XYZ file of C-alpha atoms in Angstrom:
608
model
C 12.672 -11.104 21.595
C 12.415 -7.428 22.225
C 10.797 -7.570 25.515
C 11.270 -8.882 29.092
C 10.891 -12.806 29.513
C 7.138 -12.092 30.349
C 6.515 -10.162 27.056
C 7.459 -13.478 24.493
C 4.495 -12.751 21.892
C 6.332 -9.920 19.722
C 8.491 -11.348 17.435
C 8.877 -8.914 15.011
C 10.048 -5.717 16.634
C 11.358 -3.827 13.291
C 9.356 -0.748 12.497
C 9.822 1.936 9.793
C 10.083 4.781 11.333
C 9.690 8.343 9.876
C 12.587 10.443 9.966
C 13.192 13.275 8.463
C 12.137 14.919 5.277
C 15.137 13.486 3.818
C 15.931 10.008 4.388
C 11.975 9.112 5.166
C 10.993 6.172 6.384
C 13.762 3.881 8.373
C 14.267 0.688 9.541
C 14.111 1.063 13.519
C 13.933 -2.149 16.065
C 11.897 -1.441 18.807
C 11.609 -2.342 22.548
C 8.714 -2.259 25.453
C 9.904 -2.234 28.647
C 9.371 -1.113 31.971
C 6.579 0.992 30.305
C 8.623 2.466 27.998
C 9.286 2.444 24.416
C 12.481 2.690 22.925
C 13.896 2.462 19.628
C 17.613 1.726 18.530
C 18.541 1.696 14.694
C 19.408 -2.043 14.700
C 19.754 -4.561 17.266
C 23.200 -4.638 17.816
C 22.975 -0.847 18.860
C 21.043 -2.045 22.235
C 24.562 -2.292 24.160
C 25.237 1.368 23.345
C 21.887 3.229 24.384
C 18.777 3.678 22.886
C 18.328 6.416 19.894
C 15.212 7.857 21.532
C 12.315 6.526 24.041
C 8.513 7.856 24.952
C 7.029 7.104 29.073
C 3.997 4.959 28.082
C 1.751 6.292 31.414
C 0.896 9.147 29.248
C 1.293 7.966 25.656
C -1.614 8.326 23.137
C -1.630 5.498 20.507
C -3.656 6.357 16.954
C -3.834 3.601 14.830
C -4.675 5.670 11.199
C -7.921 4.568 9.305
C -6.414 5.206 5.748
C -3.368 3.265 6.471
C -3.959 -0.533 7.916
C 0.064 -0.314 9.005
C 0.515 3.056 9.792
C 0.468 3.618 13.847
C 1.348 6.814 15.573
C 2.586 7.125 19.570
C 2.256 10.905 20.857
C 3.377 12.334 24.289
C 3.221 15.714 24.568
C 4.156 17.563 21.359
C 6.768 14.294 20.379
C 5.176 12.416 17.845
C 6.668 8.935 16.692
C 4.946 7.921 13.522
C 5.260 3.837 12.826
C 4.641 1.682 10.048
C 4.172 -1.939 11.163
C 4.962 -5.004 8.532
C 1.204 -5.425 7.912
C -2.183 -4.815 10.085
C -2.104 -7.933 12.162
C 1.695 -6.738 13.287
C 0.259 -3.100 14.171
C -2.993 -5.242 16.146
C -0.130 -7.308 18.229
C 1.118 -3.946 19.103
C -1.354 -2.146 20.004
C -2.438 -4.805 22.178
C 0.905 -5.930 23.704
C 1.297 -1.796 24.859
C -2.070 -1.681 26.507
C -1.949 -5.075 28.429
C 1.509 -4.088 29.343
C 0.430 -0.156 30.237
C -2.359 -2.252 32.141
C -0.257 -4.531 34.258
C 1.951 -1.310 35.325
C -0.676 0.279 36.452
C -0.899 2.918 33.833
C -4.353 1.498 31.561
C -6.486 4.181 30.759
C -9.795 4.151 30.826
C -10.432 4.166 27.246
C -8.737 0.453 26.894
C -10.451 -0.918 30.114
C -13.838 0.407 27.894
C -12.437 -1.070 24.933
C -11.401 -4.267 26.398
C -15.100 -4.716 27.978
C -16.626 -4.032 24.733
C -14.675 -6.487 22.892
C -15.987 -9.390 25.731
C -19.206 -8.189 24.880
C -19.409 -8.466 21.599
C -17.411 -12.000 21.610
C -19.800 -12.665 24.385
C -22.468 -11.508 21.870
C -21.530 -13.918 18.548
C -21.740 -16.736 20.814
C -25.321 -16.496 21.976
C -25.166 -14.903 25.043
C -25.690 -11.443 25.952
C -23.538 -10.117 29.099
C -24.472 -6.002 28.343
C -28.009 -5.259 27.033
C -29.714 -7.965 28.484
C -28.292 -7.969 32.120
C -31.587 -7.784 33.448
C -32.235 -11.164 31.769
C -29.816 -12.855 32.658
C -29.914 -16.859 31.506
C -32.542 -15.897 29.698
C -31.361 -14.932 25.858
C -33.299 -15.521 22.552
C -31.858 -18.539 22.033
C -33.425 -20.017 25.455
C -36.793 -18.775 24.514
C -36.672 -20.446 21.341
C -35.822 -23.604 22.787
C -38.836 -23.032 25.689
C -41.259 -22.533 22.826
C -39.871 -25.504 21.123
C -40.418 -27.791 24.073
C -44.027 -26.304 24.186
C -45.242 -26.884 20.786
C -44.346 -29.990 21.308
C -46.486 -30.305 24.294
C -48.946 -28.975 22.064
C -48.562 -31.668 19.564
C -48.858 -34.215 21.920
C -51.850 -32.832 23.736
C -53.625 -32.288 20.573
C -52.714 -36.400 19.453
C -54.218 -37.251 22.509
C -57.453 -35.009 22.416
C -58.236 -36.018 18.795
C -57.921 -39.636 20.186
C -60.898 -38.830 23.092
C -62.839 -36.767 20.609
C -62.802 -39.743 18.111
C -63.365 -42.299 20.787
C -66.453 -40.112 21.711
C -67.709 -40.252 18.862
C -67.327 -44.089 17.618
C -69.394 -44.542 20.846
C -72.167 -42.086 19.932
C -72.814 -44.267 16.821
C -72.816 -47.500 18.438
C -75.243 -46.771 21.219
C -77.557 -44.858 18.276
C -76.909 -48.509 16.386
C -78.037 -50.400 19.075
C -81.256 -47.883 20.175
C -81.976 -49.011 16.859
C -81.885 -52.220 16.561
C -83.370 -53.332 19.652
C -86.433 -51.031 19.348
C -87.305 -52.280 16.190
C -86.770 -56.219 16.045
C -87.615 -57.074 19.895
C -90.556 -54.724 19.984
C -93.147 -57.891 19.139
C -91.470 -59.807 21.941
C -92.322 -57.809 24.665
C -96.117 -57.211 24.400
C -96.294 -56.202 28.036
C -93.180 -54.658 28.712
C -93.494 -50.704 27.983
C -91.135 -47.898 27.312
C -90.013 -45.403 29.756
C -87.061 -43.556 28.607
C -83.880 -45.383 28.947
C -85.675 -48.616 31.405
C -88.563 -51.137 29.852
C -90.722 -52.247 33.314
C -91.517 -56.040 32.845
C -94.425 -58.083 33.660
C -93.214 -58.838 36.861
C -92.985 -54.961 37.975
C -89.072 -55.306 37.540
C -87.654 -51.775 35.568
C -84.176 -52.733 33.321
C -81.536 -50.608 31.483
C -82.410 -50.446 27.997
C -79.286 -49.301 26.672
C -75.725 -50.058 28.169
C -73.049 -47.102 27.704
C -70.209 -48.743 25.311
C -66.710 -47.753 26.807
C -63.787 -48.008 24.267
C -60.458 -49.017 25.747
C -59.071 -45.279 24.114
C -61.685 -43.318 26.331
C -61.571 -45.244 29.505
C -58.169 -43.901 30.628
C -58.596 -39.832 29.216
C -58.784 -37.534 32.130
C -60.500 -34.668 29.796
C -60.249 -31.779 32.515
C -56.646 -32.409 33.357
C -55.970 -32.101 29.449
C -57.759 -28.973 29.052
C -56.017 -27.721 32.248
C -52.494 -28.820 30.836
C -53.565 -27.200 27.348
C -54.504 -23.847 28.565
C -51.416 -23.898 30.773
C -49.028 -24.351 27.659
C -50.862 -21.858 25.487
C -50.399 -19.724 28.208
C -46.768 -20.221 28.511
C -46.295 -19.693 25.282
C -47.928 -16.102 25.385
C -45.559 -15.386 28.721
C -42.539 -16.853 26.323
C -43.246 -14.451 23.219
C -43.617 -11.231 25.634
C -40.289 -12.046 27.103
C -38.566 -12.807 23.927
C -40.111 -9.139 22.799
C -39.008 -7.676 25.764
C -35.435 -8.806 25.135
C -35.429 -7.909 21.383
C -36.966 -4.654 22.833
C -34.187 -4.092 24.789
C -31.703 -5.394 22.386
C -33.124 -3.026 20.054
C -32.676 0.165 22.166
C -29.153 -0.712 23.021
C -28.108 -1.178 19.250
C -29.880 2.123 18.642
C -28.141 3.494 21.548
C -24.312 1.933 20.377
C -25.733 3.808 16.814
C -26.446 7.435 18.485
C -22.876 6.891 19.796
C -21.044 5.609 17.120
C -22.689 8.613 15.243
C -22.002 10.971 17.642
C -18.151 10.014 17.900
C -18.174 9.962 14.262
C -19.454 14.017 13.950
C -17.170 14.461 16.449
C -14.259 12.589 14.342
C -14.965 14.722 11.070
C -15.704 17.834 13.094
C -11.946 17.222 14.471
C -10.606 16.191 11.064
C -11.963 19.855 9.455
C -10.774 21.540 12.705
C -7.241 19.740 12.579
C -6.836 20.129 8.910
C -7.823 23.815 9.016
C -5.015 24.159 11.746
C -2.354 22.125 9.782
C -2.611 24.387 6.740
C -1.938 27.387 8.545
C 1.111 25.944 10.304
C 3.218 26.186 6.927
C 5.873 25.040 8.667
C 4.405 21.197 9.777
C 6.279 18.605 8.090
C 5.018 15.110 8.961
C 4.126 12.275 6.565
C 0.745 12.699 5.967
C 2.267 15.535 3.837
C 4.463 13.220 1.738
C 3.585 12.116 -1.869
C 0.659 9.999 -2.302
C -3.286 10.318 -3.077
C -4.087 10.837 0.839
C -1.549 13.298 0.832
C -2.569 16.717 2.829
C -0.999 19.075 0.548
C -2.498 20.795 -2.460
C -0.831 20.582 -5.930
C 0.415 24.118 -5.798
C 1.753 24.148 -2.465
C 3.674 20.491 -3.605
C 5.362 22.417 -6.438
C 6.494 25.333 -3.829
C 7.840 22.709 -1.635
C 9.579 21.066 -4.383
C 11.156 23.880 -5.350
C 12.242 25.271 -2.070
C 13.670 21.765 -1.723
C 16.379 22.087 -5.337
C 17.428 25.455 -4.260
C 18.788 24.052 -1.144
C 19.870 21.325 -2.917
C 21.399 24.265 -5.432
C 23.099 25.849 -2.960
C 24.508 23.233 -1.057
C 26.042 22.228 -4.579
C 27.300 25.503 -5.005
C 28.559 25.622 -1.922
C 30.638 22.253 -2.283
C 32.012 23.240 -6.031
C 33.340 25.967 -4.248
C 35.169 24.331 -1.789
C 36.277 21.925 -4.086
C 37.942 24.628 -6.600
C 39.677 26.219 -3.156
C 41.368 22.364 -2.125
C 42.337 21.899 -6.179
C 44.102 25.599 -5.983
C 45.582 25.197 -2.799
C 46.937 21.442 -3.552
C 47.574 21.118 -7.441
C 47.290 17.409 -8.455
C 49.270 16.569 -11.742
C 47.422 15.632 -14.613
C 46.816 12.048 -14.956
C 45.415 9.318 -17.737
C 42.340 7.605 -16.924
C 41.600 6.463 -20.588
C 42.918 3.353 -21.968
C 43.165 4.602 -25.975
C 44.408 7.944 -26.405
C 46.420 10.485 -28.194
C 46.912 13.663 -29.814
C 47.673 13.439 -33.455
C 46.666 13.941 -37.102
C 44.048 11.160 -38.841
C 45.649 8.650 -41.051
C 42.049 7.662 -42.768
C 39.603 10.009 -42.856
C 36.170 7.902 -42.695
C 34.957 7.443 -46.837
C 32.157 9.868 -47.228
C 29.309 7.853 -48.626
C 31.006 4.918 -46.256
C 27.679 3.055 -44.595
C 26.576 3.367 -40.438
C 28.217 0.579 -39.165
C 27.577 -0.754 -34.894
C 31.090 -2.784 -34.265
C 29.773 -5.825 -31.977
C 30.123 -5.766 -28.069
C 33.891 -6.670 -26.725
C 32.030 -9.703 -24.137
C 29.038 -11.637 -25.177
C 26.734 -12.120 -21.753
C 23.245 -13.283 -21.105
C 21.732 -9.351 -21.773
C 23.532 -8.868 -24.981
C 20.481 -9.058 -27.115
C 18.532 -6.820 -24.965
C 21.762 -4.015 -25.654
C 22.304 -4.613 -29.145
C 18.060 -3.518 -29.385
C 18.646 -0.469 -27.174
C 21.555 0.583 -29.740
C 20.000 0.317 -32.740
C 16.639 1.819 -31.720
C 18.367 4.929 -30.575
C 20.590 5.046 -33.566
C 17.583 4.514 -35.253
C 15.154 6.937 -34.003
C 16.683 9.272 -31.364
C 18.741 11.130 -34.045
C 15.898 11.967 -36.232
C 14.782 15.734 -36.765
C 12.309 16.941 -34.340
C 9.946 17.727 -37.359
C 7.321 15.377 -38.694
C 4.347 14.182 -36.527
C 6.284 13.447 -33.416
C 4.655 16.519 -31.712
C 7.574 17.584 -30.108
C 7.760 20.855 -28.272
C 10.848 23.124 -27.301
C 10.462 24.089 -23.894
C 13.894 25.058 -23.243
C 16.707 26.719 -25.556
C 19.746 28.493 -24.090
C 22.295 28.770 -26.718
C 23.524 25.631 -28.039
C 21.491 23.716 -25.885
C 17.523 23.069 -26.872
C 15.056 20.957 -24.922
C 12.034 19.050 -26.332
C 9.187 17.335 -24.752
C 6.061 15.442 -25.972
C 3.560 15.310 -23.143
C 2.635 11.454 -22.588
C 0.925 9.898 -19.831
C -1.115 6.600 -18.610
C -2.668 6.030 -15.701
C -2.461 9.169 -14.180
C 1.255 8.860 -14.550
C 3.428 11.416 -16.507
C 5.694 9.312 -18.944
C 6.640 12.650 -21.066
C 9.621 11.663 -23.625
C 12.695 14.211 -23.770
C 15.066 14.929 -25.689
C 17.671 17.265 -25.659
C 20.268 18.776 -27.720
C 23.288 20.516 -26.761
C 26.913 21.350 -28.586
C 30.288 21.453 -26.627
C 33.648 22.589 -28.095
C 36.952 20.895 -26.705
C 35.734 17.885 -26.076
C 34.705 14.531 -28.047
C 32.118 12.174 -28.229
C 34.394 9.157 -26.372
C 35.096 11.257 -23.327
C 31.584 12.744 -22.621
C 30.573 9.256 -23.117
C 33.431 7.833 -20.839
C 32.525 10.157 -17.909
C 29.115 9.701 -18.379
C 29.479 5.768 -18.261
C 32.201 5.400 -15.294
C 31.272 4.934 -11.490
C 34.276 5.400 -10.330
C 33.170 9.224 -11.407
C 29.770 9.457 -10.701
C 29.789 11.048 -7.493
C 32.096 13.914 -8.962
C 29.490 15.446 -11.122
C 25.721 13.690 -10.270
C 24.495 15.795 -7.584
C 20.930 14.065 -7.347
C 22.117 10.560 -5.791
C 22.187 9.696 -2.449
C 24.376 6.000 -2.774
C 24.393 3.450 -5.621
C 26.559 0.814 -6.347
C 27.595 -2.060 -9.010
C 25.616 -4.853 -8.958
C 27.064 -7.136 -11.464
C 29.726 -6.581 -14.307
C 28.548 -8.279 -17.024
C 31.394 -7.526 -19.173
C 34.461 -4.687 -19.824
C 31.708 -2.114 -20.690
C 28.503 -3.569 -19.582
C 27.398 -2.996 -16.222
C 24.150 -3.076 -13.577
C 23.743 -0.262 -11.418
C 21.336 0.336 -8.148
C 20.930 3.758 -7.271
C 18.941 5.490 -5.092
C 18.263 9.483 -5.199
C 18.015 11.813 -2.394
C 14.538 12.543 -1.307
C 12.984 16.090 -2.768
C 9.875 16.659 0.088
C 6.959 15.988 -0.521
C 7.580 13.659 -3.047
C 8.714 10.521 -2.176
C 12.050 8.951 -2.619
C 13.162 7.029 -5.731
C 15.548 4.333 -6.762
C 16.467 2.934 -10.234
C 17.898 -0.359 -11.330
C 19.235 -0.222 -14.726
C 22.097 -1.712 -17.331
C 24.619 0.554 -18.214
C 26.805 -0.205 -21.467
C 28.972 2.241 -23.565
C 29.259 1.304 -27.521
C 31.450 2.862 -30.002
C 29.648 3.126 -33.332
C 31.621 4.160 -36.696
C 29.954 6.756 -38.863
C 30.029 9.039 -41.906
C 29.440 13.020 -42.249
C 27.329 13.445 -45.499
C 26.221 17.133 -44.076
C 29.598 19.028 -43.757
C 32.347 17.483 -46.299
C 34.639 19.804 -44.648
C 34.133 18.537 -41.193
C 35.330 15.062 -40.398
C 32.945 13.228 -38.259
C 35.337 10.562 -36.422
C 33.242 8.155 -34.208
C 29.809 7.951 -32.709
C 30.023 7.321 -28.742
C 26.480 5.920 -27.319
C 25.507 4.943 -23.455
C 22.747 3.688 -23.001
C 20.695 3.269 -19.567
C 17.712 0.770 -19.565
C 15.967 -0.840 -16.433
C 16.041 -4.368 -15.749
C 15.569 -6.793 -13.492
C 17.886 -8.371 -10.640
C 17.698 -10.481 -7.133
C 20.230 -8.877 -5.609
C 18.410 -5.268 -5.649
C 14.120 -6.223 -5.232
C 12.513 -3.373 -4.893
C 11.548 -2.468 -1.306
C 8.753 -0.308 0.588
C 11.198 2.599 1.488
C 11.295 3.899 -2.071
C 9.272 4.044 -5.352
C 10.892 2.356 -8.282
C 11.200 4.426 -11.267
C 11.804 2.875 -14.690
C 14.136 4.592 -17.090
C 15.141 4.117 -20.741
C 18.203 6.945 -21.651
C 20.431 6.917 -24.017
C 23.802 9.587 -24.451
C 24.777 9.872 -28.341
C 27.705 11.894 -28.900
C 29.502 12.690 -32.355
C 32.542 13.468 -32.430
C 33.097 16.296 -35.016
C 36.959 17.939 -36.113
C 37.439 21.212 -38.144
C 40.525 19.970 -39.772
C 43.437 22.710 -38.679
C 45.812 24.435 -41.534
C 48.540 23.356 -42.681
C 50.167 20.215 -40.890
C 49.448 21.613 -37.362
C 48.434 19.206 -34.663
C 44.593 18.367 -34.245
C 44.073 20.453 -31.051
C 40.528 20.732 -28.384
C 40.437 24.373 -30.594
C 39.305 21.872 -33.654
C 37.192 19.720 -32.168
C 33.246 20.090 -31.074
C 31.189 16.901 -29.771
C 27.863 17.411 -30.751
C 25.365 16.095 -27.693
C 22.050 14.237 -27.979
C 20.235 13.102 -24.575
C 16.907 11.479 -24.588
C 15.195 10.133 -21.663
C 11.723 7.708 -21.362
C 11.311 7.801 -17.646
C 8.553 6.375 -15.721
C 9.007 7.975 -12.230
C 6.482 5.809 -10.612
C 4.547 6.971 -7.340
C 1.821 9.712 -7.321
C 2.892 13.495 -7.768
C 0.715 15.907 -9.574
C 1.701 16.052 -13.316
C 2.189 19.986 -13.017
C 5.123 19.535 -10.506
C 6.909 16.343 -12.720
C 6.631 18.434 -15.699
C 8.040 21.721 -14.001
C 10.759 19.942 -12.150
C 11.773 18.286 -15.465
C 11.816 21.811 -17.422
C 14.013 23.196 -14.599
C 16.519 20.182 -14.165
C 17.248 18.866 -17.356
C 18.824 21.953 -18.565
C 21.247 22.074 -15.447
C 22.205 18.488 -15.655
C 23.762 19.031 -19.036
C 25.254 22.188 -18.620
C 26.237 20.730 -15.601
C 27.557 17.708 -16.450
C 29.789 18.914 -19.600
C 30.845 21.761 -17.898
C 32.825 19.012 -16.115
C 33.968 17.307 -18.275
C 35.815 19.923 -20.749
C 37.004 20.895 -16.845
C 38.390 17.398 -16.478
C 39.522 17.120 -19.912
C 41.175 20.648 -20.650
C 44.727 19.451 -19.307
C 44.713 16.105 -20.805
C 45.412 14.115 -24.769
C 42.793 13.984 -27.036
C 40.825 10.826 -26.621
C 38.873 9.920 -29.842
């Protein structure tokens, strides 16, 4: 855990942490305690002091909208920008800093607000309000409903019980009408001195009787009418009081939405009114670097202002190069090293076969079989195939570059918004041959000497004497953002004829070829965009045969240069910038490059 015994929730405390405009984003564990927040650049570091640490009393914490993981901690003018491993790890943060800010005394108000709004709104999706409806308290929606509920079915039962007096009532009407009737007109005849008076007949003897008796159903005996009608005008009554409270409440629940809206819209004028003030101020501080400036389509920085900061980026890189050639040439002159023999075949001496001129291409087979042979013997014979053609034809290639011997060619390609522009490149270099460009080109155990672009690679996996898998990753050029490549490396020696030149002898054909694959032990990782690449290096070897019987010397030879490169750099940069940064680097690289090597190789035997 990265926190006191009290503090056991965090279990993750590794953060990428912005750096510089170099190395980017890093890998940073990170501790809170004792209200403060330190960071250390791995966990075995804690023993021997923190790297840097912010005081949390006065710390403002900005989770970013456009980024679920991003999460930045300000005090002062020191800014710590954070990426978390996802949003629920950048949530556990947040919250873990403002409980603990809270317990040390040091909560602002803005948390105790937002911790009171967030028990009113859980209070709120279970059915009870605690804000807008203090003044109603016990008293929610949800008990209304269940009041009127209970008095409709009051309702229901009153009006059962009504409709059984009211039918009672009148079963009894038309009985006593049945029996009026039927007395009147069959006993009239019997009672010749008996007379009428209403509801009594008076008798001979003076007595008066009843005529008609009332008939009292059992379902009518036991209604107490008036106590009903009290009852119902009670419950309708009720249920009026019920529906003007529950509009009162959704009254009042109604004005404190629309007063939650006013603010939310309010803060949110304010928010954008901020943004267009904080923006404005960022682009006149030209010299604010954070990482809301880096590569990517939320990216602060216009396209032509990423092209000027590209560029101001290689010419330090330029000069830093310069800088180190130049120290390097002092050390060499002070402290002469003898010349020594890397190669494994070489020699300095006169052919014994000259190739047959109309002899056919022929690709000798790999020294080791291994499981990406196939894939190899495909990359070979496609760029035998098709990178040595002429640029003419309906390739639409275009020559951007030419500097003497050395011409550059691009078709414009691209998919997705990505630029996938094919080069190729063309370039001829005297004193050297096609097996040594190809060797230093190939080797690791050189790469450092002449690549100026790579910050660290190494081998993966040998899969055989020339067959190898490289990870590499390149130094970061701000804004863009940094890139690694994972690709096969294998050098092939191809045998060849000269039908151009009779009076040149073309000796071998030396080919590397660079193509990006697939491997568990380098998965491709947040810190850096992969880029895919497809290159290939074809060199010919090509001798001016010398007079007489004189030794073949680096006077007589020329290796003859063809570079092409498919690269898919990955990411999101403007296309401008790739295309201009390609047009400017390309060029140097070779020149570059195979000005080292006829450096390496001026002292040395003739390796063919």
């Amino acid at each position: 855990h990265c926190l006191a015994d009290s503090w056991p929730i965090l279990t993750r405390p590794w953060f990428l942490k912005w750096t510089n405009y170099i190395h980017g984003w890093q890998d940073r564990w990170v501790v809170l305690k004792n209200n403060t927040l330190s960071y250390y650049k791995s966990q075995d570091e804690r023993e021997f002091g923190c790297r840097g640490s912010l005081c949390l009393s006065k710390a403002v914490i900005t989770p970013l909208e456009f980024d679920e993981c991003r999460l930045d901690i300000s005090v002062n003018d020191s800014v710590w920008y954070l990426r978390a491993i996802d949003s629920e790890h950048r949530h556990q943060w947040i919250n873990s800093i403002e409980l603990h800010r809270a317990e040390s005394g040091y909560g602002s108000e803005s948390s105790l607000r937002r911790h009171g709004s967030m028990v009113s709104l859980t209070s709120a999706t279970s059915g009870y309000s605690t804000t807008s409806t203090s003044s109603f308290k016990g008293h929610s929606l949800r008990e209304k409903l269940a009041e009127m509920e209970t008095f409709r079915d009051i309702l229901c039962r009153q009006v059962d019980t009504l409709q059984k007096y009211f039918d009672g009532c009148a079963d009894a009407v038309s009985k006593d009408e049945l029996q009026r009737d039927t007395i009147v007109d069959d006993d009239e005849d019997d009672f010749p001195n008996t007379r009428s008076d209403g509801e009594f007949i008076h008798n001979n003897n003076g007595s008066k009787e009843k005529l008609f008796q009332s008939l009292s159903p059992k379902d009518i005996n036991g209604i107490d009418f008036k106590g009903e009608a009290i009852t119902f005008k009670a419950t309708t009554a009720g249920i009026l009081a019920t529906l003007s409270h529950c509009i009162d409440l959704m009254v009042k629940r109604e004005d404190s939405w629309q007063k939650r809206l006013d603010k939310e819209l309010e803060k949110r004028r304010r928010i954008e009114e901020g943004y267009k003030s904080a923006l404005s101020e960022l682009k006149k501080k030209s010299h604010f670097r954070g990482p809301d400036y880096e590569e990517g389509p939320n990216s602060l920085i216009n396209e032509d202002e990423f092209f000027d900061a590209v560029e101001a980026a290689l010419d330090r890189q330029d000069k830093i190069e310069e800088q180190s050639h130049t120290e390097k040439l002092r050390i060499q002159r002070s402290s002469p090293v003898p010349p020594g023999d890397v190669y494994s075949t070489m020699g300095s001496h006169r052919f014994a076969d000259k190739p047959h001129s109309h002899s056919p291409l022929i690709v000798t087979p790999p020294h080791e079989v291994h499981r990406f042979s196939s894939e190899v013997e495909e990359m070979v014979q496609n760029h035998m195939t098709y990178s040595l053609q002429d640029m003419g034809g309906d390739a639409n290639w275009q020559l951007v570059v030419e500097e003497g011997e050395m011409k550059v060619y691009r078709r414009e390609v691209e998919e997705n918004g990505i630029v996938l522009d094919p080069l190729k490149a063309t370039h001829s270099v005297k004193g050297v041959t096609g097996h040594e460009v190809c060797h230093y080109f190939w080797d690791t155990d050189v790469r450092n000497d002449w690549e100026t672009t790579i910050e660290n690679f190494n081998v993966v996996e040998t899969l055989s004497e020339n067959a190898v898998i490289v990870y590499q990753t390149h130094k970061r050029v701000w804004p863009a953002s940094q890139r690694d490549v994972l690709y096969l490396s294998a050098m092939r020696k191809i045998l060849a004829n000269n039908e151009n030149d009779p009076d040149t002898w073309l000796v071998y054909t030396w080919l590397v070829c660079n193509f990006s694959v697939d491997h568990d032990n380098a998965m491709p990782t947040n810190r850096c965009v992969r880029a895919k690449i497809n290159i290939a290096m074809i060199c010919q070897t090509l001798v001016s045969p010398p007079e007489g019987d004189r030794e073949i010397s680096r006077d007589n030879i020329t290796c003859k240069i063809t570079y092409v490169a498919n690269v898919n750099p990955g990411g999101w940069a403007p296309a401008s910038v790739l295309r201009a940064v390609a047009k400017r680097e390309y060029p140097k690289f070779l020149k570059r490059f195979t000005g080292y090597v006829q450096e390496k190789t001026s002292v040395k035997p003739i390796l063919f």
